[in-house]
mmCIF file of C-alpha atoms and ligand atoms in Angstrom:
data_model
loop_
_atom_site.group_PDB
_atom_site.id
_atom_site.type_symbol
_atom_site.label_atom_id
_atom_site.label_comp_id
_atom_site.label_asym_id
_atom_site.label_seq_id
_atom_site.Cartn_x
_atom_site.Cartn_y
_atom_site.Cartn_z
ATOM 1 C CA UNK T 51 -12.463 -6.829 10.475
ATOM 2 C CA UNK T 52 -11.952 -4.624 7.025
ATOM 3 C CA UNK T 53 -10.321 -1.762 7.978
ATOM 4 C CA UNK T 54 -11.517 1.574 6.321
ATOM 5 C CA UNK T 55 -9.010 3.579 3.809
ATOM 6 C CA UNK T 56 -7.878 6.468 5.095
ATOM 7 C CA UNK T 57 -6.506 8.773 2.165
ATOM 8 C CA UNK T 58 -4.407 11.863 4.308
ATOM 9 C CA UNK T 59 -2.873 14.817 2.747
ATOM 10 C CA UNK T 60 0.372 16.126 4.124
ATOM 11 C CA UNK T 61 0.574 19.497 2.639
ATOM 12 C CA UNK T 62 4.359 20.007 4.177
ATOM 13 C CA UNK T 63 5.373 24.165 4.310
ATOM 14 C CA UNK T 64 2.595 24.948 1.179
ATOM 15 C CA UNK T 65 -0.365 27.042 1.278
ATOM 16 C CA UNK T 66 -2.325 30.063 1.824
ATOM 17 C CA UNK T 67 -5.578 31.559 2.577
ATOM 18 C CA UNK T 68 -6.212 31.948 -0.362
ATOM 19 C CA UNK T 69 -5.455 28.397 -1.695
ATOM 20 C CA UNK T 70 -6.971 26.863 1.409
ATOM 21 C CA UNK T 71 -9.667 28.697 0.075
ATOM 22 C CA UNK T 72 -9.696 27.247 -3.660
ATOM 23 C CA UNK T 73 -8.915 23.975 -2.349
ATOM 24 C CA UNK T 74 -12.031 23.625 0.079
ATOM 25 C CA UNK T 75 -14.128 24.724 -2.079
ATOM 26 C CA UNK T 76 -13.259 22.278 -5.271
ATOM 27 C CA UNK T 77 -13.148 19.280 -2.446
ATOM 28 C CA UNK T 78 -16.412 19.893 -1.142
ATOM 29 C CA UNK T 79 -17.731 20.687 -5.010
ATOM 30 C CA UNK T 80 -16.182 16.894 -6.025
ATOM 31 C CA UNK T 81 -17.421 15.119 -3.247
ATOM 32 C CA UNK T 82 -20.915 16.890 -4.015
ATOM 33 C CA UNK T 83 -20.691 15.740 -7.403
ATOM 34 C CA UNK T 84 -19.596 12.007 -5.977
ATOM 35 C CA UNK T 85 -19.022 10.940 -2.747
ATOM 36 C CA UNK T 86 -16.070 9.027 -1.935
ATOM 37 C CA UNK T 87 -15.629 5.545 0.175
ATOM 38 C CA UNK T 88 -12.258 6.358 1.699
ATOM 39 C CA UNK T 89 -11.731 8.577 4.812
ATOM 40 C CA UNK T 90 -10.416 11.954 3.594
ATOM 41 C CA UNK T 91 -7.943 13.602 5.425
ATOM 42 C CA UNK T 92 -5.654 16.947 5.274
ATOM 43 C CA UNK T 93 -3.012 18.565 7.070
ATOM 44 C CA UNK T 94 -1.913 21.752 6.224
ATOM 45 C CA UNK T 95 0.121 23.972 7.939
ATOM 46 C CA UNK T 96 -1.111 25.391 11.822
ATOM 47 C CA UNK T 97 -1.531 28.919 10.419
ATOM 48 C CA UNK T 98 -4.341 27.589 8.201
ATOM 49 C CA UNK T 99 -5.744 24.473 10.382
ATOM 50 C CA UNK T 100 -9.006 26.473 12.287
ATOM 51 C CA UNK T 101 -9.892 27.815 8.541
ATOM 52 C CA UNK T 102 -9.766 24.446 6.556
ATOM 53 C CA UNK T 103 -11.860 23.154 9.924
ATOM 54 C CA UNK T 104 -14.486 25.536 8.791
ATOM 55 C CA UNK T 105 -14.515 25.826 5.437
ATOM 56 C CA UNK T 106 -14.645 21.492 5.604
ATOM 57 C CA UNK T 107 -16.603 21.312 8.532
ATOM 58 C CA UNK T 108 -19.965 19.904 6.708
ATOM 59 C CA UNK T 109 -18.403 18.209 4.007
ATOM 60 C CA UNK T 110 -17.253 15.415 6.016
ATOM 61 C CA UNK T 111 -13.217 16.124 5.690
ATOM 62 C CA UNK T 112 -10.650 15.511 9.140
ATOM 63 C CA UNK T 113 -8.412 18.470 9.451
ATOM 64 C CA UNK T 114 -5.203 17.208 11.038
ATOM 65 C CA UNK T 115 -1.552 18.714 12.231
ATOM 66 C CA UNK T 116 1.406 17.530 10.417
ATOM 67 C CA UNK T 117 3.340 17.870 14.179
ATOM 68 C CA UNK T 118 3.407 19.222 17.585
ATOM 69 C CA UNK T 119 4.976 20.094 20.553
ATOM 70 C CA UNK T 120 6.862 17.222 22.851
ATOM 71 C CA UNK T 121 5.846 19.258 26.051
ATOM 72 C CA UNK T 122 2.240 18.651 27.026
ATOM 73 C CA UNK T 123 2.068 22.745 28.021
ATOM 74 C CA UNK T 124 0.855 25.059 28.475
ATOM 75 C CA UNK T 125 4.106 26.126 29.833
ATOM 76 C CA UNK T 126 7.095 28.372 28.518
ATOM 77 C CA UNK T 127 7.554 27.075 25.086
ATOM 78 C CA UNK T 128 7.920 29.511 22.483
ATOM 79 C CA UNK T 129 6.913 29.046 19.120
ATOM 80 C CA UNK T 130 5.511 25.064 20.338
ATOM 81 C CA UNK T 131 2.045 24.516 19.300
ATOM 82 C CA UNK T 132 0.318 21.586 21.910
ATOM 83 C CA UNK T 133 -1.957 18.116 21.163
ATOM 84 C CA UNK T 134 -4.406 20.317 22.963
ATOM 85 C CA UNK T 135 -4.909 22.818 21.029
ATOM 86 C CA UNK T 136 -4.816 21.225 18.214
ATOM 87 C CA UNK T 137 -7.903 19.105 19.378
ATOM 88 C CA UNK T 138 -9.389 22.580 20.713
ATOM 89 C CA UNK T 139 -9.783 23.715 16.949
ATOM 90 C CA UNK T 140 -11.434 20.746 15.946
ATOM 91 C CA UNK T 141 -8.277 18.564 14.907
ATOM 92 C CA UNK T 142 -8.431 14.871 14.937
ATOM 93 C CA UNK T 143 -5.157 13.497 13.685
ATOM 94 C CA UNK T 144 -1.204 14.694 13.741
ATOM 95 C CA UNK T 145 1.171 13.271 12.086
ATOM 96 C CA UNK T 146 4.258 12.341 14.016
ATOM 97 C CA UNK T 147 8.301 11.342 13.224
ATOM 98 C CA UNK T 148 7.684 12.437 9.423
ATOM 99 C CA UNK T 149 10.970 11.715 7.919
ATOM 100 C CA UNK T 150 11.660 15.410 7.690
ATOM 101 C CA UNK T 151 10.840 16.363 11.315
ATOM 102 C CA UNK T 152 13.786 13.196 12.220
ATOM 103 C CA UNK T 153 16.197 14.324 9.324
ATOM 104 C CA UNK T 154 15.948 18.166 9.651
ATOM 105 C CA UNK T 155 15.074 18.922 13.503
ATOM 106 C CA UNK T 156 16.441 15.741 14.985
ATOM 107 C CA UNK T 157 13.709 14.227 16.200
ATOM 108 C CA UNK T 158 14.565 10.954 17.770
ATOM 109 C CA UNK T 159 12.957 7.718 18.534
ATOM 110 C CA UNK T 160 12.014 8.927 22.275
ATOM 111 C CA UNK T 161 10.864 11.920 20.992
ATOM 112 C CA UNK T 162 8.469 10.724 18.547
ATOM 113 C CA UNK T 163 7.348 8.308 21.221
ATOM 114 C CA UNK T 164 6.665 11.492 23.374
ATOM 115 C CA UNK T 165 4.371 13.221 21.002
ATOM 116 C CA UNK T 166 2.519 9.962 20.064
ATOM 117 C CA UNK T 167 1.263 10.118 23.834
ATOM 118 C CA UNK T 168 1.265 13.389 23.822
ATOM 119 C CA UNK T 169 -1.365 13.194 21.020
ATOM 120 C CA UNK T 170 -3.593 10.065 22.125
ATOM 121 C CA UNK T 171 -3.865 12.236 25.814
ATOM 122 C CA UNK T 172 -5.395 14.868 24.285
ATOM 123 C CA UNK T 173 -7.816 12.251 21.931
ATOM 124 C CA UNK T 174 -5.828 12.869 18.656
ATOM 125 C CA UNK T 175 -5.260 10.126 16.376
ATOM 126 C CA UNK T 176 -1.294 10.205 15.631
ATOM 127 C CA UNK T 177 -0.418 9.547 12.527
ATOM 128 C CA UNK T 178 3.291 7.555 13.363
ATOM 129 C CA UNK T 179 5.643 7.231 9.951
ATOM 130 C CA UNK T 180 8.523 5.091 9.433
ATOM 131 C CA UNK T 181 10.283 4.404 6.858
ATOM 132 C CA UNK T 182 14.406 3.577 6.443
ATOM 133 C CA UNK T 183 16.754 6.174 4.010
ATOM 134 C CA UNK T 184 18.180 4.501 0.834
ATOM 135 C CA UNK T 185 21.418 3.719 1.785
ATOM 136 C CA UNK T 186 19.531 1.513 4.788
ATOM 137 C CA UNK T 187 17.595 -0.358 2.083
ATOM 138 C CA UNK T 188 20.354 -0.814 0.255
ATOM 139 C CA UNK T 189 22.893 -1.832 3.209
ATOM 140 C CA UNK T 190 20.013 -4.876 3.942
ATOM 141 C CA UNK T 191 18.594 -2.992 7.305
ATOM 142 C CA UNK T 192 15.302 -2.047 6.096
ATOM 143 C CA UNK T 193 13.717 -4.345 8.519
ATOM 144 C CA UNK T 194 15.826 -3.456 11.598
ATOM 145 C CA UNK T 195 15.283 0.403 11.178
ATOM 146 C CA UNK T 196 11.490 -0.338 11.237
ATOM 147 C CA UNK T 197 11.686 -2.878 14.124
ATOM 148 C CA UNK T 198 13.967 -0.061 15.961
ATOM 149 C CA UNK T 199 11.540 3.232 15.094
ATOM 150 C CA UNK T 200 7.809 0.995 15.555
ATOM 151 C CA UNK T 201 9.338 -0.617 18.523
ATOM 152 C CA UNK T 202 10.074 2.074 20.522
ATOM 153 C CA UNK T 203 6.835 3.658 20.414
ATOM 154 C CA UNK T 204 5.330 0.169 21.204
ATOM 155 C CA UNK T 205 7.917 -0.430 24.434
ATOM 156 C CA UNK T 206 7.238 3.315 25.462
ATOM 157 C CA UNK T 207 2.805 3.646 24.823
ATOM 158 C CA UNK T 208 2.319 -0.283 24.788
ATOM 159 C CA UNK T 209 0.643 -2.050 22.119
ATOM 160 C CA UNK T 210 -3.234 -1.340 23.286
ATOM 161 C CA UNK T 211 -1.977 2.345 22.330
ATOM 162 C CA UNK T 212 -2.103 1.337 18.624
ATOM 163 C CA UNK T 213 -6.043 0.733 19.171
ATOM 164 C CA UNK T 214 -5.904 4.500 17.998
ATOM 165 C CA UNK T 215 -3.207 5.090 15.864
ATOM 166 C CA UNK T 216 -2.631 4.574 12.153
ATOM 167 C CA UNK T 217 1.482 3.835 11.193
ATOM 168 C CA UNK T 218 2.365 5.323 7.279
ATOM 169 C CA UNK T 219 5.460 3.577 5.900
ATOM 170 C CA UNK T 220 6.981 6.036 4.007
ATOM 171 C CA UNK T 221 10.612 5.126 2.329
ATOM 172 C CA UNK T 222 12.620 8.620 2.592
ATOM 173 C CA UNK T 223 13.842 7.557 -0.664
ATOM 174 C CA UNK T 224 10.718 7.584 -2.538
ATOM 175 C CA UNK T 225 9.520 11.233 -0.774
ATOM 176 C CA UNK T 226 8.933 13.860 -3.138
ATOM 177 C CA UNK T 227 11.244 11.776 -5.700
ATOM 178 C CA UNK T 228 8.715 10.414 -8.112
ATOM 179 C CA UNK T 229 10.363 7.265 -7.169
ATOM 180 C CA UNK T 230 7.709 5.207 -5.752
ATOM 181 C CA UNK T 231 7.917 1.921 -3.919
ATOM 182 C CA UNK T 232 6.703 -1.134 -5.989
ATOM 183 C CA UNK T 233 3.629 -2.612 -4.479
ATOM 184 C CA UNK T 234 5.955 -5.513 -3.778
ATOM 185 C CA UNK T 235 8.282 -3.370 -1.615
ATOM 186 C CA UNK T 236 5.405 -2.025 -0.158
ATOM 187 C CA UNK T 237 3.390 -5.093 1.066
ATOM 188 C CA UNK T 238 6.424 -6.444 2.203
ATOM 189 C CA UNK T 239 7.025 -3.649 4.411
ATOM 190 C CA UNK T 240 4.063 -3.174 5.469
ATOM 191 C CA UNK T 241 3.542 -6.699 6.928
ATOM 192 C CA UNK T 242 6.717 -6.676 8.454
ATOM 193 C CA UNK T 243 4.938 -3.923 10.885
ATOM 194 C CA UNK T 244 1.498 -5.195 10.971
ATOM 195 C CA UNK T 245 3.804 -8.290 12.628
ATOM 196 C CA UNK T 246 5.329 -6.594 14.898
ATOM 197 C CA UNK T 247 2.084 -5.285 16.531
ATOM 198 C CA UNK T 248 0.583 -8.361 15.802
ATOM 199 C CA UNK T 249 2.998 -9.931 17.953
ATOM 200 C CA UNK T 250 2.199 -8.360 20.980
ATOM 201 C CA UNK T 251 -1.568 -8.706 20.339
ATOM 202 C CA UNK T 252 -2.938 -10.259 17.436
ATOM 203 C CA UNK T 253 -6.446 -8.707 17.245
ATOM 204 C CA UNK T 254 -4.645 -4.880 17.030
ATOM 205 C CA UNK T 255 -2.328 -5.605 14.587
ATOM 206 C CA UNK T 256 -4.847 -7.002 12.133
ATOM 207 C CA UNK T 257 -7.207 -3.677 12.994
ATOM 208 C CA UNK T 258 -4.107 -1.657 12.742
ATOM 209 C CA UNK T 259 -4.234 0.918 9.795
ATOM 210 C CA UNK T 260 -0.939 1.100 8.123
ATOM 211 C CA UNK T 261 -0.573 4.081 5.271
ATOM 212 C CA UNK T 262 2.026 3.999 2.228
ATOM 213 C CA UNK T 263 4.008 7.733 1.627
ATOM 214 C CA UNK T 264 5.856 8.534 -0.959
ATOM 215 C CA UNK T 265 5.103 9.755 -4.920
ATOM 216 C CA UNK T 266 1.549 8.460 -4.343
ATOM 217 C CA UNK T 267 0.120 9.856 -7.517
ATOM 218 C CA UNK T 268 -3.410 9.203 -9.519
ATOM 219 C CA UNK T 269 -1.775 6.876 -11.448
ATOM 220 C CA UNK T 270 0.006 4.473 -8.982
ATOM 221 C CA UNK T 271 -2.505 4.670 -6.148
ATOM 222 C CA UNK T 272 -4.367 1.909 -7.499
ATOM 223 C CA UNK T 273 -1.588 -0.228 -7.759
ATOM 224 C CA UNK T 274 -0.771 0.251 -4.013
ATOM 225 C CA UNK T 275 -3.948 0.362 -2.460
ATOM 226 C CA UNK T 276 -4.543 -3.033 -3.919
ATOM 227 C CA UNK T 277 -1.825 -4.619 -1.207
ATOM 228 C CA UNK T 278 -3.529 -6.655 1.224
ATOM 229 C CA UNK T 279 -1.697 -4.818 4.140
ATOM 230 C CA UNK T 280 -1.637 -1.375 2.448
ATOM 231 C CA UNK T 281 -4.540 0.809 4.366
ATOM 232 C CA UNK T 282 -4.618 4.177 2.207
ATOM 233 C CA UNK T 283 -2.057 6.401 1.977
ATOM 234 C CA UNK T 284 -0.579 9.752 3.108
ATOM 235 C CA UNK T 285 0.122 11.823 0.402
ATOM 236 C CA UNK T 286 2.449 15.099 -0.173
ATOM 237 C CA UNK T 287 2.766 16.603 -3.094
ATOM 238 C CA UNK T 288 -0.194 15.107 -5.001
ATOM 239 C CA UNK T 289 -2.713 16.664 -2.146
ATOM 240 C CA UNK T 290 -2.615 20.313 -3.123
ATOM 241 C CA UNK T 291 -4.907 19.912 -5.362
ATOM 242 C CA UNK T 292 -8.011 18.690 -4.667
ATOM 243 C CA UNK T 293 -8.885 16.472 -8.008
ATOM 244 C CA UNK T 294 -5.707 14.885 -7.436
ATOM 245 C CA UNK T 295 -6.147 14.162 -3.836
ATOM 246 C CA UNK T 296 -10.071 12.871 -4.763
ATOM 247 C CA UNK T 297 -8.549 11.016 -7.574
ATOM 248 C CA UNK T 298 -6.631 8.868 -5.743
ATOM 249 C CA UNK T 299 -9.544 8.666 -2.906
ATOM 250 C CA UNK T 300 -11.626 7.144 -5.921
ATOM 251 C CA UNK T 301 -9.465 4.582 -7.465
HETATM 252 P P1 PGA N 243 5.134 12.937 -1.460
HETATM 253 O O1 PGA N 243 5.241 13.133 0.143
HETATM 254 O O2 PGA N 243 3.782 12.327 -1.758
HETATM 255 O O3 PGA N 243 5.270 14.324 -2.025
HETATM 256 O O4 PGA N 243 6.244 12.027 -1.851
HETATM 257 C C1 PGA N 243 4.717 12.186 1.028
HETATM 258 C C2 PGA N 243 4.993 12.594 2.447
HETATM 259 O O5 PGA N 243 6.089 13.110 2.746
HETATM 260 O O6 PGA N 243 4.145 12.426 3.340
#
């Protein structure tokens, strides 16, 4: 089966109303002008989520969370933010174990296994990255820090829980560097995962939608999203502006 692209923005800690604002309106002006084949996703912060909903609400654009709370709640967690509500406002992805949620809050595997469930029980679509540091790549263990971090998701939710899930390999070393993967390093990557699902059932893994993060830009998408195993991509920087985001939708 072909899967769909899925082009997501990951907007990190940017944003305001009033660019929320700007940006909705110049995405839903481009895709007026020309409509786009990919699926088009963004994830901006949760003080702006209900208002890009809105504002995006017609113009055929997923809103998702870039993260949420382990606890299912409600309960007595301040500051936590649950898969619940985010589905209440009209999300329908998260993203979850972003390479700066595991490096900067400690975020383990089990964690990150937690809020995948936590975010297919509540009918959001999580968004799982991986993706080893550059001293892994270097050191040769690439493929064992991808078995470890894919794996334990898969022992904890089972495979059939990747029915509704997409998986972005993102290298940490190529985040917000401008140092991209080659497509080379990227297919290779990426079929090392689609394996490991497809080795628990074959029919998921080949259905399984598996993002590239990192520098995606309008000039290297192409190159990327021509990889047999590459899906789309989850972009940072790139999506805070909506011709560059569409721009890499289109090529
Ligand atoms: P970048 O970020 O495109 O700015 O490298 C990607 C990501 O962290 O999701």
């Amino acid at each position: 089966m072909a899967r769909k692209r899925l082009v997501a923005g990951n907007w990190k800690l940017y944003g305001s109303v009033a660019q929320v604002q700007d940006f909705s309106a110049a995405l839903k002006q481009g895709l007026q002008s020309a409509s786009v084949d990919a699926e088009l996703l963004v994830c901006p912060p949760y003080p702006y989520l209900a208002q890009m909903q809105a504002l995006l609400l017609e113009a055929d654009v997923n809103v998702g969370a870039q993260n949420l709370a382990e606890p299912a709640g409600p309960g007595a967690y301040t500051g936590e933010v649950s898969a619940t509500m985010l589905a209440d406002i009209g999300c329908s992805y998260v993203i979850v174990g972003h390479s700066e949620r595991r490096q900067l809050y400690a975020e383990d595997d089990t964690a990150v296994a937690a809020k995948f469930a936590r975010a297919q029980d509540a009918g959001l679509t999580p968004i799982l990255c991986v993706g080893e540091t550059l001293e892994q790549r270097e050191s040769g263990a690439m493929q064992e820090v991808l078995r470890r971090q894919l794996g334990t998701v898969l022992a904890e939710c089972g495979v059939a829980a990747f029915k509704r899930a997409v998986v972005a390999y993102e290298p940490v070393w190529a985040i917000g560097t401008g140092r991209t993967a080659s497509p080379e390093q990227a297919q290779e990557a990426h079929a090392f995962l689609r394996a490991q699902v497809s080795a628990e059932d074959a029919t998921i893994g080949s259905e399984l939608s598996i993002l590239y993060g990192g520098s995606v830009k309008p000039d290297n998408a192409a190159q990327l999203f021509a990889c047999e195993d590459v899906d789309g991509g989850l972009i940072g920087g790139a999506s805070l502006e909506a011709e560059s985001l569409l721009a890499i939708a289109r090529v």
